CSV table of C-alpha atoms and ligand atoms in Angstrom, one decimal:
chain,number,residue,atom,x,y,z
A,52,UNK,CA,-5.6,15.3,-15.2
A,53,UNK,CA,-7.0,17.9,-12.9
A,54,UNK,CA,-10.0,17.2,-10.8
A,55,UNK,CA,-13.3,18.5,-12.0
A,56,UNK,CA,-15.2,20.2,-9.2
A,57,UNK,CA,-19.0,19.8,-9.0
A,58,UNK,CA,-20.8,22.2,-6.8
A,59,UNK,CA,-23.5,20.4,-5.0
A,60,UNK,CA,-25.9,22.8,-3.4
A,61,UNK,CA,-28.5,21.7,-0.8
A,62,UNK,CA,-31.2,21.6,-3.4
A,63,UNK,CA,-29.3,20.2,-6.4
A,64,UNK,CA,-29.3,16.4,-6.4
A,65,UNK,CA,-26.5,15.1,-8.6
A,66,UNK,CA,-28.0,14.1,-11.9
A,67,UNK,CA,-27.0,10.8,-13.4
A,68,UNK,CA,-26.1,11.1,-17.0
A,69,UNK,CA,-25.3,7.8,-18.7
A,70,UNK,CA,-22.9,9.3,-21.1
A,71,UNK,CA,-20.9,11.0,-18.5
A,72,UNK,CA,-18.0,8.6,-18.2
A,73,UNK,CA,-15.3,11.1,-17.8
A,74,UNK,CA,-12.6,10.1,-15.4
A,75,UNK,CA,-12.5,12.8,-12.8
A,76,UNK,CA,-10.2,11.9,-10.0
A,77,UNK,CA,-6.5,12.4,-10.0
A,78,UNK,CA,-4.6,9.3,-9.1
A,79,UNK,CA,-4.7,8.5,-5.4
A,80,UNK,CA,-7.5,11.0,-4.6
A,81,UNK,CA,-9.7,8.2,-3.2
A,82,UNK,CA,-9.4,7.2,0.4
A,83,UNK,CA,-9.0,3.6,-0.7
A,84,UNK,CA,-6.7,4.2,-3.6
A,85,UNK,CA,-4.0,1.6,-2.8
A,86,UNK,CA,-5.5,-1.7,-3.9
A,87,UNK,CA,-7.2,-0.3,-7.1
A,88,UNK,CA,-5.6,-0.4,-10.5
A,89,UNK,CA,-8.6,1.3,-12.2
A,90,UNK,CA,-10.2,4.6,-11.4
A,91,UNK,CA,-13.9,4.7,-10.5
A,92,UNK,CA,-16.4,5.0,-13.3
A,93,UNK,CA,-18.0,8.4,-13.4
A,94,UNK,CA,-21.4,6.7,-13.3
A,95,UNK,CA,-20.5,4.9,-10.2
A,96,UNK,CA,-19.5,8.1,-8.5
A,97,UNK,CA,-22.8,9.7,-9.4
A,98,UNK,CA,-24.7,6.6,-8.3
A,99,UNK,CA,-22.9,6.1,-4.9
A,100,UNK,CA,-22.5,9.7,-3.8
A,101,UNK,CA,-24.4,10.8,-0.7
A,102,UNK,CA,-22.8,14.3,-0.4
A,103,UNK,CA,-25.8,15.9,-1.9
A,104,UNK,CA,-27.9,15.0,1.2
A,105,UNK,CA,-25.5,14.0,3.9
A,106,UNK,CA,-23.6,17.3,3.9
A,107,UNK,CA,-26.1,18.4,6.6
A,108,UNK,CA,-24.2,16.1,8.9
A,109,UNK,CA,-21.1,18.3,8.7
A,110,UNK,CA,-21.5,19.9,12.1
A,111,UNK,CA,-22.0,16.5,13.8
A,112,UNK,CA,-19.1,15.0,11.8
A,113,UNK,CA,-16.7,17.8,12.9
A,114,UNK,CA,-17.9,17.6,16.5
A,115,UNK,CA,-17.3,13.8,16.5
A,116,UNK,CA,-13.9,14.2,14.8
A,117,UNK,CA,-12.7,16.7,17.4
A,118,UNK,CA,-13.7,14.3,20.2
A,119,UNK,CA,-12.0,11.4,18.4
A,120,UNK,CA,-8.8,13.5,18.0
A,121,UNK,CA,-8.8,14.5,21.7
A,122,UNK,CA,-9.0,10.8,22.6
A,123,UNK,CA,-6.2,10.0,20.2
A,124,UNK,CA,-4.0,12.5,22.0
A,125,UNK,CA,-4.9,10.9,25.4
A,126,UNK,CA,-3.6,7.5,24.1
A,127,UNK,CA,-0.5,9.0,22.6
A,128,UNK,CA,-1.4,8.7,18.9
A,129,UNK,CA,-1.4,12.5,18.4
A,130,UNK,CA,0.9,15.1,19.9
A,131,UNK,CA,-0.5,18.3,21.5
A,132,UNK,CA,0.7,20.2,18.4
A,133,UNK,CA,-1.0,17.8,16.0
A,134,UNK,CA,-4.2,18.0,17.9
A,135,UNK,CA,-4.1,21.8,17.9
A,136,UNK,CA,-3.6,21.8,14.2
A,137,UNK,CA,-6.4,19.3,13.7
A,138,UNK,CA,-8.9,21.2,15.7
A,139,UNK,CA,-8.0,24.5,14.0
A,140,UNK,CA,-8.3,22.9,10.6
A,141,UNK,CA,-11.7,21.2,11.4
A,142,UNK,CA,-13.1,24.4,12.8
A,143,UNK,CA,-12.0,26.3,9.7
A,144,UNK,CA,-13.7,23.7,7.5
A,145,UNK,CA,-16.9,24.1,9.6
A,146,UNK,CA,-16.8,27.9,9.0
A,147,UNK,CA,-16.2,27.4,5.3
A,148,UNK,CA,-19.2,25.1,5.1
A,149,UNK,CA,-21.4,27.4,7.2
A,150,UNK,CA,-20.5,30.4,5.0
A,151,UNK,CA,-21.0,28.5,1.8
A,152,UNK,CA,-17.3,28.7,0.8
A,153,UNK,CA,-16.6,25.0,0.9
A,154,UNK,CA,-16.4,23.3,-2.5
A,155,UNK,CA,-18.1,19.9,-2.5
A,156,UNK,CA,-16.9,17.4,-5.0
A,157,UNK,CA,-18.7,14.3,-6.0
A,158,UNK,CA,-15.5,12.2,-6.1
A,159,UNK,CA,-15.3,12.4,-2.3
A,160,UNK,CA,-18.6,10.6,-2.0
A,161,UNK,CA,-19.8,11.6,1.4
A,162,UNK,CA,-19.4,14.2,4.1
A,163,UNK,CA,-16.9,12.1,6.1
A,164,UNK,CA,-14.5,11.9,3.2
A,165,UNK,CA,-14.9,15.5,2.2
A,166,UNK,CA,-14.0,16.8,5.7
A,167,UNK,CA,-11.1,14.4,6.0
A,168,UNK,CA,-9.8,15.3,2.6
A,169,UNK,CA,-10.1,19.0,3.2
A,170,UNK,CA,-8.3,18.6,6.6
A,171,UNK,CA,-5.4,16.8,4.9
A,172,UNK,CA,-5.3,19.5,2.3
A,173,UNK,CA,-5.1,22.1,5.0
A,174,UNK,CA,-2.8,20.7,7.6
A,175,UNK,CA,-0.9,18.0,5.7
A,176,UNK,CA,0.4,14.9,7.5
A,177,UNK,CA,-1.2,15.3,11.0
A,178,UNK,CA,-4.6,15.2,9.1
A,179,UNK,CA,-3.7,11.8,7.9
A,180,UNK,CA,-3.9,10.5,11.4
A,181,UNK,CA,-7.5,11.5,12.1
A,182,UNK,CA,-8.9,8.2,10.7
A,183,UNK,CA,-6.9,6.1,13.1
A,184,UNK,CA,-9.1,3.5,14.8
A,185,UNK,CA,-12.1,4.8,13.1
A,186,UNK,CA,-14.1,3.7,10.0
A,187,UNK,CA,-16.8,5.5,8.2
A,188,UNK,CA,-19.1,2.8,9.5
A,189,UNK,CA,-18.9,4.0,13.1
A,190,UNK,CA,-18.4,7.6,12.0
A,191,UNK,CA,-21.7,7.7,10.1
A,192,UNK,CA,-23.6,6.1,13.1
A,193,UNK,CA,-22.0,8.6,15.4
A,194,UNK,CA,-23.0,11.5,13.2
A,195,UNK,CA,-26.5,10.3,12.8
A,196,UNK,CA,-26.9,9.8,16.5
A,197,UNK,CA,-25.6,13.3,17.2
A,198,UNK,CA,-27.8,14.8,14.5
A,199,UNK,CA,-30.9,13.0,15.5
A,200,UNK,CA,-30.4,13.8,19.2
A,201,UNK,CA,-30.5,17.5,18.4
A,202,UNK,CA,-33.4,17.1,16.0
A,203,UNK,CA,-35.4,15.2,18.6
A,204,UNK,CA,-34.8,18.0,21.0
A,205,UNK,CA,-36.1,20.5,18.5
A,206,UNK,CA,-39.2,18.5,17.7
A,207,UNK,CA,-39.9,18.2,21.5
A,208,UNK,CA,-39.7,21.9,21.8
A,209,UNK,CA,-42.1,22.4,18.8
A,210,UNK,CA,-44.5,20.0,20.5
A,211,UNK,CA,-44.4,22.1,23.6
A,212,UNK,CA,-45.2,25.1,21.5
A,213,UNK,CA,-48.4,23.4,20.1
A,214,UNK,CA,-49.4,22.3,23.6
A,215,UNK,CA,-48.8,25.8,24.9
A,216,UNK,CA,-51.0,27.2,22.1
A,217,UNK,CA,-53.9,24.9,23.1
A,218,UNK,CA,-53.5,25.5,26.9
A,219,UNK,CA,-53.3,29.3,26.3
A,220,UNK,CA,-56.8,29.3,24.8
A,221,UNK,CA,-58.5,27.1,27.4
A,222,UNK,CA,-59.6,30.0,29.7
A,223,UNK,CA,-61.1,32.1,26.9
A,224,UNK,CA,-62.9,29.1,25.5
A,225,UNK,CA,-64.0,27.7,28.9
A,226,UNK,CA,-67.7,28.4,28.5
A,227,UNK,CA,-67.9,27.0,25.0
A,228,UNK,CA,-69.7,23.7,24.7
A,229,UNK,CA,-69.2,21.7,21.5
A,230,UNK,CA,-70.8,18.5,20.4
A,231,UNK,CA,-68.5,15.6,20.9
A,232,UNK,CA,-68.7,13.0,18.2
A,233,UNK,CA,-68.4,9.3,17.6
A,234,UNK,CA,-68.7,7.9,14.1
A,235,UNK,CA,-68.9,11.6,13.1
A,236,UNK,CA,-72.4,11.7,14.7
A,237,UNK,CA,-73.3,14.0,17.5
A,238,UNK,CA,-72.8,12.0,20.7
A,239,UNK,CA,-72.4,14.0,24.0
A,240,UNK,CA,-71.6,17.6,24.8
A,241,UNK,CA,-68.0,18.5,25.8
A,242,UNK,CA,-66.3,21.7,26.9
A,243,UNK,CA,-64.0,23.2,24.2
A,244,UNK,CA,-61.0,23.1,26.6
A,245,UNK,CA,-61.6,19.4,27.1
A,246,UNK,CA,-61.0,19.0,23.4
A,247,UNK,CA,-57.9,21.2,23.5
A,248,UNK,CA,-56.5,19.2,26.3
A,249,UNK,CA,-57.2,15.9,24.5
A,250,UNK,CA,-54.7,17.1,21.9
A,251,UNK,CA,-52.3,18.1,24.6
A,252,UNK,CA,-52.4,14.6,26.0
A,253,UNK,CA,-51.7,13.1,22.6
A,254,UNK,CA,-48.7,15.4,22.0
A,255,UNK,CA,-47.6,14.6,25.6
A,256,UNK,CA,-47.3,10.9,24.8
A,257,UNK,CA,-45.4,11.9,21.6
A,258,UNK,CA,-43.0,13.9,23.8
A,259,UNK,CA,-42.6,10.9,26.2
A,260,UNK,CA,-41.9,8.7,23.2
A,261,UNK,CA,-39.3,11.1,22.0
A,262,UNK,CA,-37.7,11.2,25.4
A,263,UNK,CA,-37.6,7.5,25.6
A,264,UNK,CA,-36.3,7.1,22.0
A,265,UNK,CA,-33.6,9.7,22.8
A,266,UNK,CA,-32.1,7.3,25.4
A,267,UNK,CA,-31.5,4.7,22.8
A,268,UNK,CA,-30.2,7.3,20.3
A,269,UNK,CA,-27.9,8.7,22.8
A,270,UNK,CA,-25.5,5.8,22.9
A,271,UNK,CA,-21.9,6.0,21.6
A,272,UNK,CA,-20.9,3.9,18.7
A,273,UNK,CA,-17.7,5.6,17.9
A,274,UNK,CA,-14.7,3.3,18.2
A,275,UNK,CA,-16.6,0.2,16.9
A,276,UNK,CA,-14.4,0.9,13.8
A,277,UNK,CA,-15.5,-1.0,10.7
A,278,UNK,CA,-17.2,-3.9,12.5
A,279,UNK,CA,-14.8,-5.7,14.8
A,280,UNK,CA,-13.3,-3.0,16.9
A,281,UNK,CA,-9.6,-2.1,16.7
A,282,UNK,CA,-6.3,-3.4,17.9
A,283,UNK,CA,-5.4,0.2,18.9
A,284,UNK,CA,-6.0,0.8,22.6
A,285,UNK,CA,-8.6,3.5,22.2
A,286,UNK,CA,-10.7,4.9,25.0
A,287,UNK,CA,-14.3,4.7,23.8
A,288,UNK,CA,-15.6,6.0,27.2
A,289,UNK,CA,-13.6,9.2,26.7
A,290,UNK,CA,-15.1,10.0,23.3
A,291,UNK,CA,-18.6,9.1,24.6
A,292,UNK,CA,-18.2,11.5,27.5
A,293,UNK,CA,-16.8,14.3,25.3
A,294,UNK,CA,-19.9,13.9,23.0
A,295,UNK,CA,-22.3,13.7,25.9
A,296,UNK,CA,-23.4,10.2,25.1
A,297,UNK,CA,-25.0,8.5,28.1
A,298,UNK,CA,-23.9,5.0,27.2
A,299,UNK,CA,-21.3,3.2,25.2
A,300,UNK,CA,-22.5,0.5,22.8
A,301,UNK,CA,-21.2,-2.9,24.0
A,302,UNK,CA,-20.9,-4.7,20.7
A,303,UNK,CA,-19.0,-3.4,17.7
A,304,UNK,CA,-20.9,-5.6,15.2
A,305,UNK,CA,-24.2,-4.3,16.5
A,306,UNK,CA,-23.0,-0.7,16.1
A,307,UNK,CA,-22.0,-1.2,12.5
A,308,UNK,CA,-25.1,-3.1,11.4
A,309,UNK,CA,-28.1,-1.5,13.1
A,310,UNK,CA,-30.2,1.5,12.4
A,311,UNK,CA,-33.0,0.7,14.9
A,312,UNK,CA,-32.6,4.1,16.5
A,313,UNK,CA,-33.4,5.7,13.2
A,314,UNK,CA,-36.5,3.6,12.6
A,315,UNK,CA,-37.6,4.3,16.2
A,316,UNK,CA,-37.2,8.1,15.5
A,317,UNK,CA,-39.1,7.7,12.3
A,318,UNK,CA,-42.0,6.0,14.2
A,319,UNK,CA,-42.0,8.8,16.8
A,320,UNK,CA,-42.3,11.3,13.9
A,321,UNK,CA,-45.0,9.3,12.2
A,322,UNK,CA,-47.1,9.2,15.4
A,323,UNK,CA,-46.8,13.0,15.7
A,324,UNK,CA,-47.8,13.4,12.0
A,325,UNK,CA,-50.8,11.1,12.6
A,326,UNK,CA,-51.9,13.2,15.6
A,327,UNK,CA,-51.5,16.4,13.6
A,328,UNK,CA,-53.5,14.9,10.8
A,329,UNK,CA,-56.4,14.2,13.1
A,330,UNK,CA,-56.3,17.8,14.2
A,331,UNK,CA,-56.1,19.0,10.6
A,332,UNK,CA,-59.0,16.8,9.5
A,333,UNK,CA,-61.2,17.9,12.4
A,334,UNK,CA,-60.5,21.6,11.9
A,335,UNK,CA,-60.9,21.4,8.1
A,336,UNK,CA,-64.4,20.0,8.7
A,337,UNK,CA,-65.2,22.4,11.5
A,338,UNK,CA,-64.3,25.4,9.3
A,339,UNK,CA,-66.6,24.4,6.5
A,340,UNK,CA,-69.8,26.3,5.9
A,341,UNK,CA,-71.7,23.2,6.9
A,342,UNK,CA,-70.1,23.0,10.4
A,343,UNK,CA,-69.0,26.6,10.7
A,344,UNK,CA,-67.7,26.0,14.2
A,345,UNK,CA,-64.5,27.9,13.7
A,346,UNK,CA,-62.7,30.4,11.7
A,347,UNK,CA,-59.1,29.7,10.6
A,348,UNK,CA,-56.8,32.7,10.5
A,349,UNK,CA,-56.7,34.0,7.0
A,350,UNK,CA,-53.0,34.3,7.1
A,351,UNK,CA,-52.9,30.5,7.2
A,352,UNK,CA,-55.3,30.0,4.3
A,353,UNK,CA,-54.9,30.5,0.6
A,354,UNK,CA,-57.3,31.4,-2.2
A,355,UNK,CA,-58.4,30.0,-5.5
A,356,UNK,CA,-57.1,31.2,-8.9
A,357,UNK,CA,-60.6,30.8,-10.4
A,358,UNK,CA,-63.2,31.0,-7.7
A,359,UNK,CA,-63.0,34.4,-6.1
A,360,UNK,CA,-64.9,33.6,-2.9
A,361,UNK,CA,-62.7,30.7,-1.8
A,362,UNK,CA,-60.7,30.7,1.4
A,363,UNK,CA,-59.1,27.3,1.5
A,364,UNK,CA,-57.5,25.5,4.5
A,365,UNK,CA,-54.4,24.6,2.6
A,366,UNK,CA,-52.0,24.6,5.5
A,367,UNK,CA,-54.2,22.1,7.4
A,368,UNK,CA,-54.6,20.0,4.2
A,369,UNK,CA,-50.9,19.9,3.7
A,370,UNK,CA,-50.2,19.0,7.3
A,371,UNK,CA,-52.7,16.1,6.8
A,372,UNK,CA,-51.2,15.3,3.4
A,373,UNK,CA,-47.6,15.3,4.5
A,374,UNK,CA,-48.4,12.6,7.0
A,375,UNK,CA,-48.3,10.3,4.0
A,376,UNK,CA,-44.7,10.9,3.3
A,377,UNK,CA,-43.7,10.6,7.0
A,378,UNK,CA,-45.5,7.3,7.2
A,379,UNK,CA,-44.0,6.3,3.8
A,380,UNK,CA,-40.5,7.2,5.1
A,381,UNK,CA,-41.0,4.8,8.0
A,382,UNK,CA,-42.1,2.1,5.6
A,383,UNK,CA,-39.0,2.7,3.4
A,384,UNK,CA,-36.7,2.3,6.4
A,385,UNK,CA,-38.4,-0.9,7.5
A,386,UNK,CA,-38.1,-2.4,4.0
A,387,UNK,CA,-34.5,-1.0,3.7
A,388,UNK,CA,-33.3,-2.8,6.8
A,389,UNK,CA,-35.2,-6.1,6.3
A,390,UNK,CA,-33.0,-9.0,5.9
A,391,UNK,CA,-29.7,-7.2,6.0
A,392,UNK,CA,-26.9,-9.4,7.3
A,393,UNK,CA,-24.4,-8.2,9.8
A,394,UNK,CA,-22.5,-5.8,9.8
A,395,UNK,CA,-22.4,-2.6,7.6
A,396,UNK,CA,-24.0,-2.8,4.2
A,397,UNK,CA,-24.0,0.1,1.8
A,398,UNK,CA,-27.8,-0.2,1.7
A,399,UNK,CA,-27.7,1.7,5.0
A,400,UNK,CA,-26.7,4.9,3.2
A,401,UNK,CA,-30.3,5.0,2.0
A,402,UNK,CA,-31.5,5.7,5.6
A,403,UNK,CA,-30.7,9.4,5.4
A,404,UNK,CA,-33.1,10.9,2.9
A,405,UNK,CA,-36.2,9.4,4.6
A,406,UNK,CA,-35.2,10.2,8.1
A,407,UNK,CA,-34.1,13.8,7.2
A,408,UNK,CA,-37.3,14.3,5.3
A,409,UNK,CA,-39.4,13.0,8.2
A,410,UNK,CA,-37.7,15.4,10.6
A,411,UNK,CA,-38.0,18.3,8.2
A,412,UNK,CA,-41.7,17.6,7.5
A,413,UNK,CA,-42.8,17.1,11.1
A,414,UNK,CA,-40.8,20.1,12.3
A,415,UNK,CA,-42.4,22.4,9.7
A,416,UNK,CA,-45.9,21.0,10.4
A,417,UNK,CA,-45.5,21.7,14.1
A,418,UNK,CA,-44.1,25.1,13.4
A,419,UNK,CA,-47.2,26.0,11.5
A,420,UNK,CA,-49.6,24.2,13.8
A,421,UNK,CA,-48.8,26.3,16.9
A,422,UNK,CA,-49.7,29.7,15.4
A,423,UNK,CA,-52.7,28.2,13.6
A,424,UNK,CA,-54.1,26.8,16.9
A,425,UNK,CA,-53.5,30.1,18.6
A,426,UNK,CA,-55.0,32.2,15.8
A,427,UNK,CA,-58.2,30.2,15.2
A,428,UNK,CA,-61.5,31.6,16.6
A,429,UNK,CA,-64.6,29.7,17.7
A,430,UNK,CA,-67.9,30.8,16.2
A,431,UNK,CA,-69.6,30.7,19.6
A,432,UNK,CA,-73.1,31.8,18.5
A,433,UNK,CA,-73.3,29.4,15.6
A,434,UNK,CA,-72.2,26.5,17.9
A,435,UNK,CA,-74.6,27.5,20.6
A,436,UNK,CA,-77.6,27.9,18.2
A,437,UNK,CA,-77.3,24.3,17.1
A,438,UNK,CA,-76.4,22.7,20.4
A,439,UNK,CA,-79.9,21.3,21.0
A,440,UNK,CA,-79.6,19.2,17.9
A,441,UNK,CA,-78.6,15.6,18.1
A,442,UNK,CA,-79.9,14.7,21.6
A,443,UNK,CA,-76.5,15.3,23.2
A,444,UNK,CA,-78.2,14.9,26.6
A,445,UNK,CA,-79.7,11.5,26.0
A,446,UNK,CA,-76.9,9.5,27.7
A,447,UNK,CA,-77.0,11.7,30.8
A,448,UNK,CA,-80.7,11.3,31.0
A,449,UNK,CA,-80.2,7.5,30.9
A,450,UNK,CA,-77.7,7.9,33.7
A,451,UNK,CA,-80.2,9.9,35.7
A,452,UNK,CA,-82.5,6.9,35.5
A,453,UNK,CA,-79.7,4.5,36.5
A,454,UNK,CA,-79.1,6.6,39.6
A,455,UNK,CA,-82.8,6.3,40.4
A,456,UNK,CA,-82.3,2.5,40.5
A,457,UNK,CA,-83.4,1.6,36.9
A,458,UNK,CA,-81.2,-1.1,35.4
A,459,UNK,CA,-79.0,0.3,32.6
A,460,UNK,CA,-80.5,-1.8,29.8
A,461,UNK,CA,-84.1,-0.7,30.9
A,462,UNK,CA,-83.0,2.9,31.2
A,463,UNK,CA,-81.4,2.8,27.7
A,464,UNK,CA,-84.7,1.5,26.3
A,465,UNK,CA,-86.8,4.1,28.0
A,466,UNK,CA,-84.6,7.0,26.8
A,467,UNK,CA,-84.5,5.5,23.4
A,468,UNK,CA,-88.2,5.6,23.2
A,469,UNK,CA,-88.3,9.2,24.6
A,470,UNK,CA,-85.8,10.3,22.0
A,471,UNK,CA,-87.9,8.6,19.2
A,472,UNK,CA,-91.0,10.5,20.4
A,473,UNK,CA,-89.1,13.8,20.6
A,474,UNK,CA,-87.7,13.2,17.1
A,475,UNK,CA,-91.2,12.7,15.8
A,476,UNK,CA,-92.3,16.0,17.4
A,477,UNK,CA,-89.1,17.6,16.1
A,478,UNK,CA,-88.2,18.9,19.5
A,479,UNK,CA,-85.3,18.5,21.9
A,480,UNK,CA,-85.7,16.5,25.1
A,481,UNK,CA,-85.9,19.8,27.1
A,482,UNK,CA,-89.2,20.6,25.3
A,483,UNK,CA,-91.0,17.5,26.4
A,484,UNK,CA,-93.4,18.0,29.4
A,485,UNK,CA,-93.1,15.9,32.6
A,486,UNK,CA,-96.4,14.3,31.5
A,487,UNK,CA,-94.8,13.1,28.3
A,488,UNK,CA,-91.8,11.8,30.3
A,489,UNK,CA,-94.3,9.8,32.4
A,490,UNK,CA,-95.7,8.1,29.4
A,491,UNK,CA,-92.4,6.2,29.2
A,492,UNK,CA,-91.5,5.9,32.9
A,493,UNK,CA,-93.6,6.8,36.0
A,494,UNK,CA,-90.6,7.6,38.2
A,495,UNK,CA,-89.6,10.8,36.4
A,496,UNK,CA,-89.8,14.0,38.6
A,497,UNK,CA,-89.0,17.6,37.9
A,498,UNK,CA,-85.3,17.0,38.7
A,499,UNK,CA,-85.1,15.4,35.2
A,500,UNK,CA,-84.8,18.9,33.7
A,501,UNK,CA,-81.6,19.5,35.7
A,502,UNK,CA,-79.8,17.0,33.5
A,503,UNK,CA,-81.3,18.0,30.2
A,504,UNK,CA,-79.8,20.4,27.7
A,505,UNK,CA,-76.1,20.4,26.7
A,506,UNK,CA,-75.0,22.7,29.6
A,507,UNK,CA,-76.7,20.6,32.3
A,508,UNK,CA,-75.5,17.4,30.7
A,509,UNK,CA,-71.9,18.7,30.9
A,510,UNK,CA,-72.4,19.9,34.5
A,511,UNK,CA,-73.9,16.5,35.5
A,512,UNK,CA,-70.6,14.8,34.7
A,513,UNK,CA,-68.8,13.4,37.8
A,514,UNK,CA,-66.0,11.1,36.8
A,515,UNK,CA,-62.3,11.8,36.8
A,516,UNK,CA,-61.0,13.0,33.4
A,517,UNK,CA,-64.5,13.7,32.2
A,518,UNK,CA,-65.7,16.9,30.7
A,519,UNK,CA,-67.2,18.1,34.0
A,520,UNK,CA,-66.3,21.8,34.4
A,521,UNK,CA,-64.4,21.2,37.7
A,522,UNK,CA,-62.5,18.3,36.2
A,523,UNK,CA,-61.6,20.4,33.2
A,524,UNK,CA,-60.6,23.3,35.4
A,525,UNK,CA,-58.3,21.0,37.4
A,526,UNK,CA,-56.7,19.7,34.2
A,527,UNK,CA,-56.2,23.2,32.8
A,528,UNK,CA,-54.5,24.2,36.1
A,529,UNK,CA,-52.2,21.2,35.8
A,530,UNK,CA,-51.3,22.0,32.2
A,531,UNK,CA,-50.7,25.6,32.9
A,532,UNK,CA,-48.3,24.8,35.6
A,533,UNK,CA,-46.5,22.2,33.5
A,534,UNK,CA,-46.2,24.4,30.5
A,535,UNK,CA,-45.0,27.4,32.5
A,536,UNK,CA,-42.3,25.2,34.1
A,537,UNK,CA,-41.2,23.8,30.8
A,538,UNK,CA,-41.2,27.1,28.9
A,539,UNK,CA,-39.2,28.7,31.7
A,540,UNK,CA,-36.9,25.7,31.6
A,541,UNK,CA,-36.4,26.0,27.9
A,542,UNK,CA,-32.8,25.0,27.9
A,543,UNK,CA,-33.5,21.7,29.5
A,544,UNK,CA,-33.0,18.8,27.1
A,545,UNK,CA,-35.2,15.8,27.0
A,546,UNK,CA,-32.8,13.4,28.7
A,547,UNK,CA,-31.7,15.7,31.5
A,548,UNK,CA,-33.7,13.6,33.9
A,549,UNK,CA,-31.9,10.4,32.9
B,36,LIG,N1,-22.0,7.3,3.3
B,36,LIG,C1,-22.0,6.1,3.9
B,36,LIG,C2,-23.3,5.8,4.6
B,36,LIG,O1,-24.1,6.7,4.8
B,36,LIG,C3,-20.9,6.1,5.0
B,36,LIG,C4,-20.4,4.8,5.3
B,36,LIG,C5,-19.6,4.2,4.2
B,36,LIG,N2,-18.9,3.0,4.5
B,36,LIG,C6,-18.5,2.2,3.6
B,36,LIG,N3,-17.8,1.2,4.0
B,36,LIG,N4,-18.6,2.4,2.3
B,36,LIG,O2,-23.7,4.7,4.9
């Protein structure tokens, strides 16, 4: 019976159909044919396949196979001629997949078996040597490590783009003072670039985390074979070097059983998504008619099918919303690996969809966040007109008293009463007379007006990392230099300092 080909496209998940029991494989087409006397049930093939989603590992799989083959040559398992054929065949398969000419067939389960099968079909017997001293268990770990390494580098670059978008707007927004909030209540005034750089710091820690995670991702597992290693004298250090891994995993059972590098990556992505969701939430609020602090670029908004006036912040809402699936993916991976005994278990195949989805989601969100940050404008007049609301200068006034020798608790009480009195008169603190100040504390002098009002309060700041203009200026300069260096150095990968 001839094999029935099923075309699995990137967006077509194989559909399980309970009645589809048809035997599809020709005898001996499975990599494990020998011991079996029955062919695989069609429903099992549909249930166990991963080709519909692990096909995206093809490039990593071929890269790893070529390195493995070169190592097999160095220990005398392959001849120079066999290696040449193997490389040629593998590169041809890569082209076929890239150009959508490769036929995927559910019988061959996953990307590893597809490529090996296609190689044997192309070059015959030499292809049958590729799987020497290798198992799909170490192969899949190797592919995932290579794929994630590249993906982490891409995410790092996207984070740099978002940081760069924030830093680029710092000069133009330097004079803008915004209310800073705690509990979503007006608290103290802050310079707009101080807010922009707060996000840069968050994304910087995300980048540091990626860099650190990458060290543990970038370890070679190839050669661990199924679980116990191999009696063939392979050179694991050679394949590690060929694939640019910086370390070689020291325990074959550990290689075969663990996916902690995937969970760690999923956490890094979750933290990025969480940071993005804070930005999204803040800017959704700030772009409402109620706040009206900023105007989002219309090219990043969508309208309503019924209400003609609506300009909705859907991109930000989806960035916020997609955080749920990224966090959910992390949760799935945690539950997936809980309680799995050593070493490989087929459960681990379920690691792919969540981690691929997290990378795809976060990469897309970052790709949209950068131009959105760059294209948003601050409604400076609206912000300035309402800046005397909320007694943003009250804390600085208290600190003025502390510097005059008043104990903090006493100063807090005095300013609290002053604010209460100003509230009753419905005026800001700047509108109180010195006489009125004296009603609450004799020691006030005219200097008090130099710390009142949002601008004075910002300028009165002294501490390192505060919103004081000179502090913010210093931070902007630091960030500009850093971003310039990194953008210029765009080819540098995250672990090049290892
Ligand atoms: N597709 C499998 C996975 O992702 C590859 C490893 C299969 N190994 C096995 N012994 N069945 O986990």
